[in-house]
Amino acid sequence: MVQVVKGSTDRVVVVGAGLSGLSAALHLRGAGHEVTVLERQPHPGGLAGRLDVDGHRIDTGPTVLTMPELLDDAFAAVGQRREDHLELLPLHPAYRATFADGSALDVHTDGERMEQAVRDFAGDREAQGYRDLRAWLTKLYQVERDRFIGASFDSPLDLVGPDLLKLTRLGGFGSLGKAVGKFLHDERLRRVFTFQALYAGVAPKDALAAYGVIAYMDTIAGVYFPRGGMRAVPQALADAAARAGVEFHYGVEVSELERTGHRVAAVRTAEERFPCDAVVLATGPAQSTRLLRGEPKRVVPLRWSPSAVVVHLSARRVVDDLAHHTISFGDRWDDTFDEIIKRGRLMSDPSLLLTTPSLTDPALAPEGRHLQYLLAPCPNLDAAPIRWDETAQRYAEQLIAEMTARKLVEDVEPLAVVTPDDWARDGQAAGTPFSAAHTFAQTGPFRPSNLPFRDGNVVLAGSGTTPGVGIPPVLISGRLAAQRLSG
């Protein structure tokens, strides 16, 4: 049985109103706790931030939403329904992938439709391989869902059991790149089902095959978009929590945890003291480390994921056949990972994600315009001493020129550019919004525990702890944090 915080946990302060903090608040309130949420921004969201420029409603954080049932669980914790707060629109296709040879593939979540698309794209053998890969990814997710993704860990021994044997037999501890390569021979198709490793901060050839579950979420479970933009998700969660009796304080910066040993009696801001029986730190590793005064110490420092440059664009028009999410793969795929992870360089042959949310929700841009986000993976601040104050605008222009040459954007104007320096100013370690990389030594029970002190009353939530990076894991982390306090 997973350890829970000892003593009274009636009054809980949640620091951070990002998705993990909001998930924790809802699950805690549903379990009968008195919950107060403190957020330094004037609105909920955390990394799922917002920026309004000239009538464009920009989301500054994640753009890919999967596994909406986790949102349903959070709303249901307080007896409410997601449909009453938030409208989710399924995306068809989930992605459009384009390649350097001029070919393109729409990625469908419907199995039969995708099998036919693969057949038309690469032939019968690859269509059969896709069908077998889909079955393998589904089994992988079924094995991992409850025991590996949906559970806290107190020891590596917690992994031991029938599910560990099943995961081993499925090849979950091998290489993701090699595992997908057993099913698909076409290099372009392999990229479609392994690029998600970048979310986990590692190259496909180095990622554990267990992280194929991210491809399951993207390409089988389905991709969605909330009407009103991604900002609508944290706002809906916060509204539901407030309706259930959670108290919110926005625009307040937590300065100190009032501690005796590892137990916190109150959370302090510059103006106010909030007494509590327990604390959930949903702030990200850098802020939680500051508030915990550098504790607990790790023998080996964390390795951080690559970061990203995001160029927010206003387009007078969009090109034909553009999807909500369009992935533009460069030719030298393996070199991309070596450059940004190992060599600390900007991509010489970039692979890029172009999101055009106004195709799905035109209200996000002024009449006659479209809103687009162009995301380019890049080294984090630890990996590369790039002077982003000098480089950002020039690099943004290069990215726009590259996508124009690939005939994926035209007639666009930059609205804003976000770089690792901006993520760092927002408190993200090493200037990356993707937190600690999912290397073997930073996965599962080896990732920073959500219960940092066995004798304490502090619990962590967010991408830096169990289970990891991405909207689904972050929502789960909030539920796991609540379980540490509720049993």
Short mmCIF file of C-alpha atoms in Angstrom, two decimals:
data_model
loop_
_atom_site.label_atom_id
_atom_site.label_comp_id
_atom_site.label_asym_id
_atom_site.label_seq_id
_atom_site.Cartn_x
_atom_site.Cartn_y
_atom_site.Cartn_z
CA MET A 1 0.00 0.00 0.00
CA VAL A 2 1.30 3.47 -0.90
CA GLN A 3 2.32 5.60 2.08
CA VAL A 4 0.04 8.50 3.02
CA VAL A 5 0.77 11.61 5.05
CA LYS A 6 0.33 10.97 8.76
CA GLY A 7 -1.82 13.14 10.99
CA SER A 8 -4.59 15.55 10.17
CA THR A 9 -4.84 16.74 6.58
CA ASP A 10 -8.13 18.60 6.89
CA ARG A 11 -6.79 21.96 5.67
CA VAL A 12 -4.68 21.80 2.51
CA VAL A 13 -2.95 24.64 0.71
CA VAL A 14 -2.21 24.00 -2.96
CA VAL A 15 0.57 26.21 -4.34
CA GLY A 16 0.04 26.69 -8.06
CA ALA A 17 -3.14 26.72 -10.15
CA GLY A 18 -1.70 24.89 -13.13
CA LEU A 19 -3.34 21.71 -14.37
CA SER A 20 -1.74 19.53 -11.69
CA GLY A 21 -2.68 21.90 -8.87
CA LEU A 22 -6.25 22.20 -10.12
CA SER A 23 -6.53 18.42 -10.45
CA ALA A 24 -5.23 18.02 -6.88
CA ALA A 25 -7.64 20.67 -5.58
CA LEU A 26 -10.66 18.98 -7.17
CA HIS A 27 -9.76 15.51 -5.93
CA LEU A 28 -8.97 16.84 -2.46
CA ARG A 29 -12.19 18.81 -2.24
CA GLY A 30 -14.13 15.78 -3.41
CA ALA A 31 -12.57 13.81 -0.55
CA GLY A 32 -13.79 16.39 1.98
CA HIS A 33 -10.71 18.54 2.54
CA GLU A 34 -10.78 22.30 3.02
CA VAL A 35 -8.67 23.54 0.09
CA THR A 36 -7.02 26.89 -0.62
CA VAL A 37 -5.18 27.49 -3.90
CA LEU A 38 -2.49 30.18 -4.20
CA GLU A 39 -1.45 31.28 -7.71
CA ARG A 40 1.02 33.99 -8.64
CA GLN A 41 -0.60 34.70 -12.01
CA PRO A 42 -3.89 36.66 -12.20
CA HIS A 43 -5.62 33.60 -13.66
CA PRO A 44 -5.42 29.79 -13.54
CA GLY A 45 -3.29 27.79 -15.94
CA GLY A 46 0.36 27.78 -14.92
CA LEU A 47 2.31 26.64 -17.96
CA ALA A 48 -1.00 26.47 -19.83
CA GLY A 49 -0.79 30.24 -20.03
CA ARG A 50 -2.49 32.91 -22.07
CA LEU A 51 -1.53 35.99 -24.02
CA ASP A 52 -3.83 38.34 -25.93
CA VAL A 53 -2.32 40.34 -28.80
CA ASP A 54 -4.34 42.47 -31.23
CA GLY A 55 -7.44 40.34 -30.92
CA HIS A 56 -5.54 37.02 -31.08
CA ARG A 57 -6.23 34.71 -28.10
CA ILE A 58 -2.88 32.98 -27.77
CA ASP A 59 -2.19 29.87 -25.69
CA THR A 60 1.42 29.99 -24.52
CA GLY A 61 1.63 26.43 -23.24
CA PRO A 62 0.60 22.97 -24.43
CA THR A 63 -1.44 22.66 -27.62
CA VAL A 64 -2.08 18.89 -27.79
CA LEU A 65 -4.88 17.55 -25.58
CA THR A 66 -5.43 13.80 -25.19
CA MET A 67 -7.16 11.45 -22.72
CA PRO A 68 -10.13 13.71 -21.86
CA GLU A 69 -11.45 11.05 -19.47
CA LEU A 70 -8.87 12.34 -16.97
CA LEU A 71 -10.63 15.69 -17.06
CA ASP A 72 -13.93 13.87 -16.58
CA ASP A 73 -12.49 12.22 -13.44
CA ALA A 74 -11.41 15.57 -12.00
CA PHE A 75 -14.83 17.15 -12.52
CA ALA A 76 -16.59 14.03 -11.23
CA ALA A 77 -14.57 14.20 -8.00
CA VAL A 78 -16.77 17.14 -6.96
CA GLY A 79 -19.95 15.79 -8.53
CA GLN A 80 -19.80 17.89 -11.69
CA ARG A 81 -19.65 17.12 -15.41
CA ARG A 82 -17.01 18.28 -17.82
CA GLU A 83 -19.66 18.91 -20.48
CA ASP A 84 -21.21 21.61 -18.29
CA HIS A 85 -17.92 23.54 -18.19
CA LEU A 86 -15.94 22.69 -21.30
CA GLU A 87 -16.60 21.72 -24.91
CA LEU A 88 -14.00 19.45 -26.47
CA LEU A 89 -13.77 19.13 -30.24
CA PRO A 90 -12.17 15.94 -31.65
CA LEU A 91 -9.54 16.64 -34.30
CA HIS A 92 -9.70 14.73 -37.58
CA PRO A 93 -6.97 14.15 -38.54
CA ALA A 94 -5.11 14.21 -35.26
CA TYR A 95 -2.04 15.39 -37.19
CA ARG A 96 -0.90 15.95 -40.74
CA ALA A 97 2.69 14.84 -41.24
CA THR A 98 4.77 16.27 -44.08
CA PHE A 99 8.20 15.07 -45.15
CA ALA A 100 11.27 16.42 -46.92
CA ASP A 101 10.56 14.32 -50.02
CA GLY A 102 7.27 16.17 -50.54
CA SER A 103 5.02 13.37 -49.29
CA ALA A 104 2.34 13.87 -46.63
CA LEU A 105 0.22 11.63 -44.39
CA ASP A 106 -2.91 12.39 -42.41
CA VAL A 107 -2.76 10.59 -39.05
CA HIS A 108 -6.21 9.26 -38.14
CA THR A 109 -7.21 7.76 -34.80
CA ASP A 110 -9.79 5.47 -36.43
CA GLY A 111 -8.00 2.18 -37.06
CA GLU A 112 -9.53 1.25 -40.41
CA ARG A 113 -9.16 4.74 -41.80
CA MET A 114 -5.54 4.96 -40.71
CA GLU A 115 -4.74 1.51 -42.07
CA GLN A 116 -6.03 2.57 -45.47
CA ALA A 117 -4.08 5.82 -45.29
CA VAL A 118 -0.89 3.87 -44.54
CA ARG A 119 -1.64 1.46 -47.40
CA ASP A 120 -2.08 4.34 -49.84
CA PHE A 121 1.06 6.00 -48.47
CA ALA A 122 3.47 3.07 -48.25
CA GLY A 123 1.87 -0.18 -49.40
CA ASP A 124 0.27 -3.34 -48.01
CA ARG A 125 3.22 -4.51 -45.91
CA GLU A 126 3.28 -1.25 -43.98
CA ALA A 127 -0.51 -1.34 -43.56
CA GLN A 128 -0.20 -4.75 -41.91
CA GLY A 129 2.66 -3.43 -39.80
CA TYR A 130 0.51 -0.51 -38.69
CA ARG A 131 -2.28 -2.89 -37.67
CA ASP A 132 0.15 -4.94 -35.57
CA LEU A 133 1.74 -1.79 -34.12
CA ARG A 134 -1.68 -0.48 -33.11
CA ALA A 135 -2.39 -3.73 -31.25
CA TRP A 136 1.00 -3.56 -29.50
CA LEU A 137 0.53 0.08 -28.46
CA THR A 138 -2.90 -0.74 -27.08
CA LYS A 139 -1.55 -3.64 -25.01
CA LEU A 140 1.28 -1.42 -23.82
CA TYR A 141 -1.16 1.19 -22.58
CA GLN A 142 -3.42 -1.36 -20.90
CA VAL A 143 -0.48 -2.78 -18.96
CA GLU A 144 0.95 0.59 -17.96
CA ARG A 145 -2.23 2.59 -17.30
CA ASP A 146 -2.90 1.70 -13.67
CA ARG A 147 0.33 0.32 -12.27
CA PHE A 148 3.00 2.40 -13.98
CA ILE A 149 1.28 5.63 -15.04
CA GLY A 150 -1.54 5.85 -12.52
CA ALA A 151 0.29 5.00 -9.30
CA SER A 152 2.71 6.56 -6.83
CA PHE A 153 5.93 4.82 -5.84
CA ASP A 154 7.66 4.51 -2.50
CA SER A 155 10.34 2.09 -3.71
CA PRO A 156 11.55 0.42 -6.90
CA LEU A 157 10.13 -2.77 -5.38
CA ASP A 158 6.67 -1.30 -5.99
CA LEU A 159 7.19 -2.19 -9.65
CA VAL A 160 7.49 -5.89 -8.91
CA GLY A 161 4.43 -7.89 -9.89
CA PRO A 162 2.56 -9.45 -12.81
CA ASP A 163 2.36 -6.16 -14.74
CA LEU A 164 6.14 -5.80 -14.68
CA LEU A 165 6.44 -9.24 -16.28
CA LYS A 166 3.82 -8.31 -18.90
CA LEU A 167 5.63 -5.06 -19.70
CA THR A 168 8.93 -6.91 -20.02
CA ARG A 169 7.39 -9.45 -22.38
CA LEU A 170 6.03 -6.59 -24.49
CA GLY A 171 9.57 -5.23 -24.79
CA GLY A 172 8.82 -2.12 -22.72
CA PHE A 173 12.39 -1.81 -21.45
CA GLY A 174 13.98 -1.92 -24.88
CA SER A 175 14.43 0.93 -27.35
CA LEU A 176 11.33 2.70 -28.64
CA GLY A 177 12.93 3.21 -32.04
CA LYS A 178 13.78 -0.48 -32.41
CA ALA A 179 10.38 -1.58 -31.11
CA VAL A 180 8.47 0.50 -33.66
CA GLY A 181 10.96 -0.59 -36.33
CA LYS A 182 9.85 -4.20 -35.86
CA PHE A 183 6.44 -3.23 -37.19
CA LEU A 184 7.21 -0.48 -39.68
CA HIS A 185 9.99 -0.39 -42.27
CA ASP A 186 9.18 2.94 -43.90
CA GLU A 187 11.35 5.54 -42.18
CA ARG A 188 8.69 8.21 -42.54
CA LEU A 189 6.10 6.10 -40.74
CA ARG A 190 8.56 5.29 -37.96
CA ARG A 191 8.90 9.00 -37.31
CA VAL A 192 5.13 9.44 -36.97
CA PHE A 193 5.01 6.90 -34.14
CA THR A 194 8.23 7.85 -32.33
CA PHE A 195 8.54 11.65 -32.49
CA GLN A 196 6.54 11.77 -29.26
CA ALA A 197 9.71 10.72 -27.42
CA LEU A 198 10.75 14.35 -27.65
CA TYR A 199 7.93 15.16 -25.21
CA ALA A 200 9.76 12.87 -22.80
CA GLY A 201 13.08 14.64 -23.43
CA VAL A 202 14.93 11.82 -25.16
CA ALA A 203 15.63 10.65 -28.72
CA PRO A 204 13.47 7.74 -30.01
CA LYS A 205 16.52 5.50 -30.26
CA ASP A 206 17.30 6.16 -26.58
CA ALA A 207 13.73 6.26 -25.20
CA LEU A 208 12.27 3.27 -23.41
CA ALA A 209 9.74 1.43 -25.56
CA ALA A 210 7.35 1.90 -22.63
CA TYR A 211 6.97 5.49 -23.81
CA GLY A 212 5.14 4.20 -26.83
CA VAL A 213 2.09 4.94 -24.66
CA ILE A 214 2.44 8.58 -25.74
CA ALA A 215 1.96 7.49 -29.34
CA TYR A 216 -1.06 5.50 -28.18
CA MET A 217 -2.56 8.62 -26.64
CA ASP A 218 -1.88 10.72 -29.75
CA THR A 219 -2.63 8.30 -32.56
CA ILE A 220 -5.20 5.89 -31.11
CA ALA A 221 -7.01 7.46 -28.15
CA GLY A 222 -7.46 10.70 -30.06
CA VAL A 223 -6.52 14.39 -30.00
CA TYR A 224 -8.95 17.11 -28.94
CA PHE A 225 -9.17 20.87 -28.83
CA PRO A 226 -11.26 22.88 -26.36
CA ARG A 227 -13.51 25.57 -27.73
CA GLY A 228 -12.06 28.86 -26.54
CA GLY A 229 -8.50 27.57 -26.71
CA MET A 230 -6.38 25.54 -24.33
CA ARG A 231 -6.80 28.25 -21.71
CA ALA A 232 -10.41 27.08 -21.41
CA VAL A 233 -9.23 23.86 -19.71
CA PRO A 234 -7.67 25.36 -16.55
CA GLN A 235 -10.41 27.97 -16.40
CA ALA A 236 -13.09 25.27 -16.45
CA LEU A 237 -11.29 23.26 -13.75
CA ALA A 238 -10.92 26.35 -11.59
CA ASP A 239 -14.57 27.29 -12.04
CA ALA A 240 -15.68 23.81 -11.01
CA ALA A 241 -13.36 23.87 -7.99
CA ALA A 242 -14.62 27.29 -6.89
CA ARG A 243 -18.21 26.10 -7.23
CA ALA A 244 -17.33 23.15 -5.00
CA GLY A 245 -15.95 25.44 -2.30
CA VAL A 246 -12.24 25.68 -3.09
CA GLU A 247 -10.85 29.11 -2.16
CA PHE A 248 -8.61 30.80 -4.76
CA HIS A 249 -6.12 33.64 -4.30
CA TYR A 250 -4.63 34.96 -7.55
CA GLY A 251 -1.72 37.34 -8.00
CA VAL A 252 0.03 36.14 -4.83
CA GLU A 253 3.61 34.89 -4.68
CA VAL A 254 4.45 32.28 -2.05
CA SER A 255 7.60 33.39 -0.28
CA GLU A 256 8.07 30.77 2.41
CA LEU A 257 6.86 27.55 3.95
CA GLU A 258 6.66 27.88 7.72
CA ARG A 259 8.33 24.62 8.72
CA THR A 260 9.31 22.60 11.73
CA GLY A 261 11.49 19.84 10.42
CA HIS A 262 9.69 18.44 7.39
CA ARG A 263 6.23 19.51 8.47
CA VAL A 264 4.63 22.75 7.29
CA ALA A 265 2.31 24.69 9.58
CA ALA A 266 1.57 27.57 7.23
CA VAL A 267 2.29 28.98 3.77
CA ARG A 268 3.38 32.61 3.65
CA THR A 269 3.10 35.29 1.01
CA ALA A 270 4.38 38.84 1.41
CA GLU A 271 1.02 39.95 2.80
CA GLU A 272 -0.64 36.91 4.36
CA ARG A 273 -0.19 33.70 6.32
CA PHE A 274 -2.25 30.62 5.38
CA PRO A 275 -2.33 28.00 8.18
CA CYS A 276 -2.57 24.42 6.93
CA ASP A 277 -2.33 20.74 7.84
CA ALA A 278 -0.66 19.81 4.54
CA VAL A 279 0.71 21.39 1.37
CA VAL A 280 0.64 20.39 -2.29
CA LEU A 281 3.44 22.06 -4.23
CA ALA A 282 2.27 22.17 -7.84
CA THR A 283 4.89 24.70 -8.82
CA GLY A 284 7.48 22.86 -10.89
CA PRO A 285 10.90 21.58 -9.74
CA ALA A 286 12.68 24.94 -9.60
CA GLN A 287 10.11 26.65 -7.37
CA SER A 288 9.50 23.61 -5.19
CA THR A 289 13.25 23.23 -4.64
CA ARG A 290 13.42 26.90 -3.57
CA LEU A 291 10.49 26.55 -1.19
CA LEU A 292 11.90 23.34 0.27
CA ARG A 293 15.31 25.03 0.73
CA GLY A 294 17.06 22.64 -1.61
CA GLU A 295 15.71 19.47 -0.02
CA PRO A 296 15.69 16.57 -0.57
CA LYS A 297 19.15 16.21 -2.10
CA ARG A 298 19.65 13.93 -5.12
CA VAL A 299 22.86 11.95 -5.42
CA VAL A 300 22.83 12.56 -9.19
CA PRO A 301 21.49 15.92 -10.41
CA LEU A 302 18.43 15.86 -12.63
CA ARG A 303 18.93 15.95 -16.37
CA TRP A 304 16.52 18.38 -18.02
CA SER A 305 14.62 17.92 -21.27
CA PRO A 306 15.29 20.03 -24.34
CA SER A 307 13.40 23.31 -24.53
CA ALA A 308 11.52 25.00 -27.36
CA VAL A 309 11.21 28.25 -29.23
CA VAL A 310 7.61 29.13 -30.04
CA VAL A 311 6.75 31.76 -32.63
CA HIS A 312 3.16 32.99 -32.43
CA LEU A 313 1.89 34.18 -35.80
CA SER A 314 -0.99 36.07 -37.35
CA ALA A 315 -1.76 34.82 -40.86
CA ARG A 316 -3.79 36.58 -43.49
CA ARG A 317 -4.41 33.19 -45.10
CA VAL A 318 -3.46 29.55 -44.57
CA VAL A 319 -2.25 27.12 -47.20
CA ASP A 320 -4.51 24.38 -48.56
CA ASP A 321 -4.66 20.99 -46.80
CA LEU A 322 -3.29 22.37 -43.54
CA ALA A 323 -4.48 20.51 -40.45
CA HIS A 324 -5.00 21.85 -36.95
CA HIS A 325 -1.65 20.21 -36.07
CA THR A 326 0.90 19.87 -38.89
CA ILE A 327 4.26 18.22 -38.24
CA SER A 328 6.93 19.15 -40.75
CA PHE A 329 9.78 16.65 -40.61
CA GLY A 330 13.22 17.62 -41.83
CA ASP A 331 15.37 15.18 -43.76
CA ARG A 332 18.11 14.53 -41.17
CA TRP A 333 15.90 13.22 -38.35
CA ASP A 334 18.54 11.55 -36.15
CA ASP A 335 20.82 14.56 -36.45
CA THR A 336 18.07 16.72 -34.98
CA PHE A 337 18.17 14.90 -31.65
CA ASP A 338 21.96 14.80 -31.56
CA GLU A 339 22.11 18.54 -32.16
CA ILE A 340 19.62 19.68 -29.53
CA ILE A 341 20.32 17.05 -26.85
CA LYS A 342 23.97 16.05 -27.17
CA ARG A 343 25.67 18.93 -28.97
CA GLY A 344 23.63 21.86 -27.67
CA ARG A 345 23.00 23.35 -31.12
CA LEU A 346 20.03 24.72 -32.97
CA MET A 347 18.61 22.36 -35.58
CA SER A 348 20.35 22.66 -38.93
CA ASP A 349 17.50 20.80 -40.68
CA PRO A 350 14.54 21.56 -38.41
CA SER A 351 11.55 19.38 -37.69
CA LEU A 352 8.72 21.66 -36.58
CA LEU A 353 5.17 21.61 -35.23
CA LEU A 354 2.75 24.11 -36.76
CA THR A 355 -0.57 24.50 -34.93
CA THR A 356 -3.40 26.51 -36.46
CA PRO A 357 -6.14 26.55 -33.79
CA SER A 358 -8.29 29.07 -35.64
CA LEU A 359 -9.05 26.36 -38.21
CA THR A 360 -11.04 24.67 -35.44
CA ASP A 361 -12.17 27.75 -33.50
CA PRO A 362 -12.20 30.90 -35.69
CA ALA A 363 -13.04 33.07 -32.67
CA LEU A 364 -9.41 32.81 -31.53
CA ALA A 365 -8.31 35.32 -34.20
CA PRO A 366 -9.78 38.57 -35.54
CA GLU A 367 -12.01 38.37 -38.58
CA GLY A 368 -9.97 37.80 -41.70
CA ARG A 369 -6.95 36.44 -39.80
CA HIS A 370 -5.70 33.09 -38.53
CA LEU A 371 -3.70 32.30 -35.40
CA GLN A 372 -0.72 29.98 -35.74
CA TYR A 373 1.97 28.65 -33.40
CA LEU A 374 5.30 27.43 -34.75
CA LEU A 375 7.22 25.27 -32.26
CA ALA A 376 10.90 24.43 -32.76
CA PRO A 377 12.65 22.12 -30.26
CA CYS A 378 15.93 23.60 -29.06
CA PRO A 379 18.62 23.00 -26.41
CA ASN A 380 17.84 23.95 -22.84
CA LEU A 381 19.91 26.60 -21.08
CA ASP A 382 22.16 24.04 -19.41
CA ALA A 383 23.01 22.44 -22.76
CA ALA A 384 23.72 25.59 -24.75
CA PRO A 385 24.84 29.11 -23.74
CA ILE A 386 22.76 30.76 -26.50
CA ARG A 387 22.16 34.51 -26.08
CA TRP A 388 18.46 34.45 -26.76
CA ASP A 389 18.13 38.19 -26.24
CA GLU A 390 20.30 38.57 -29.36
CA THR A 391 19.19 35.46 -31.24
CA ALA A 392 15.41 35.18 -30.80
CA GLN A 393 14.14 37.52 -33.51
CA ARG A 394 16.66 36.35 -36.10
CA TYR A 395 15.90 32.70 -35.38
CA ALA A 396 12.16 33.34 -35.57
CA GLU A 397 12.67 34.90 -39.01
CA GLN A 398 14.68 31.84 -40.09
CA LEU A 399 11.93 29.49 -38.95
CA ILE A 400 9.27 31.47 -40.78
CA ALA A 401 11.42 31.49 -43.91
CA GLU A 402 11.93 27.73 -43.66
CA MET A 403 8.20 27.03 -43.31
CA THR A 404 7.48 29.43 -46.16
CA ALA A 405 9.93 27.52 -48.35
CA ARG A 406 8.18 24.29 -47.37
CA LYS A 407 4.91 25.94 -48.48
CA LEU A 408 3.28 25.51 -45.06
CA VAL A 409 2.90 29.19 -44.14
CA GLU A 410 2.38 32.32 -46.17
CA ASP A 411 1.70 35.98 -45.49
CA VAL A 412 2.31 35.79 -41.73
CA GLU A 413 3.29 38.37 -39.13
CA PRO A 414 4.97 37.49 -35.81
CA LEU A 415 2.93 38.33 -32.71
CA ALA A 416 5.33 37.07 -30.05
CA VAL A 417 8.41 34.88 -29.67
CA VAL A 418 8.95 32.66 -26.61
CA THR A 419 12.45 31.31 -25.88
CA PRO A 420 14.19 29.32 -23.12
CA ASP A 421 14.95 32.64 -21.42
CA ASP A 422 11.23 33.26 -21.10
CA TRP A 423 10.62 29.79 -19.65
CA ALA A 424 13.45 30.43 -17.17
CA ARG A 425 11.97 33.78 -16.13
CA ASP A 426 8.74 31.90 -15.51
CA GLY A 427 10.60 29.69 -13.06
CA GLN A 428 11.26 26.63 -15.24
CA ALA A 429 14.53 24.86 -14.50
CA ALA A 430 17.12 25.08 -17.31
CA GLY A 431 14.62 27.14 -19.30
CA THR A 432 12.54 24.17 -20.40
CA PRO A 433 8.77 23.72 -20.06
CA PHE A 434 9.24 19.94 -20.41
CA SER A 435 10.85 19.44 -16.98
CA ALA A 436 13.12 16.48 -16.16
CA ALA A 437 13.90 14.16 -19.06
CA HIS A 438 12.41 10.66 -18.94
CA THR A 439 15.67 8.75 -18.91
CA PHE A 440 15.62 5.35 -17.22
CA ALA A 441 17.15 6.90 -14.10
CA GLN A 442 14.37 9.51 -14.02
CA THR A 443 11.39 7.28 -14.73
CA GLY A 444 8.83 5.67 -12.42
CA PRO A 445 10.25 5.08 -8.93
CA PHE A 446 13.50 6.81 -9.95
CA ARG A 447 11.74 10.08 -10.75
CA PRO A 448 11.54 12.61 -7.88
CA SER A 449 8.94 11.23 -5.50
CA ASN A 450 5.67 13.07 -4.93
CA LEU A 451 6.27 12.47 -1.21
CA PRO A 452 9.68 14.10 -0.68
CA PHE A 453 9.78 13.47 3.09
CA ARG A 454 8.43 10.30 4.65
CA ASP A 455 7.82 12.14 7.93
CA GLY A 456 6.51 15.31 6.30
CA ASN A 457 3.19 16.76 5.14
CA VAL A 458 4.38 18.13 1.79
CA VAL A 459 3.29 16.48 -1.46
CA LEU A 460 4.44 17.35 -4.99
CA ALA A 461 2.39 17.51 -8.19
CA GLY A 462 3.31 18.42 -11.76
CA SER A 463 5.56 17.26 -14.57
CA GLY A 464 8.69 17.05 -12.40
CA THR A 465 7.32 14.19 -10.32
CA THR A 466 5.34 10.99 -10.93
CA PRO A 467 4.26 10.11 -13.60
CA GLY A 468 5.83 12.85 -15.75
CA VAL A 469 5.44 15.30 -18.62
CA GLY A 470 2.33 16.02 -20.66
CA ILE A 471 -1.28 16.95 -19.91
CA PRO A 472 -2.44 13.41 -19.04
CA PRO A 473 0.47 12.67 -16.65
CA VAL A 474 0.14 16.12 -15.05
CA LEU A 475 -3.58 15.60 -14.38
CA ILE A 476 -2.78 12.18 -12.95
CA SER A 477 -0.07 13.70 -10.75
CA GLY A 478 -2.69 15.92 -9.13
CA ARG A 479 -4.86 12.92 -8.34
CA LEU A 480 -1.87 11.01 -6.95
CA ALA A 481 -0.97 13.96 -4.74
CA ALA A 482 -4.52 14.04 -3.39
CA GLN A 483 -4.34 10.31 -2.68
CA ARG A 484 -1.21 10.85 -0.57
CA LEU A 485 -3.35 13.08 1.67
CA SER A 486 -6.65 11.21 1.51
CA GLY A 487 -5.56 7.59 1.49
#
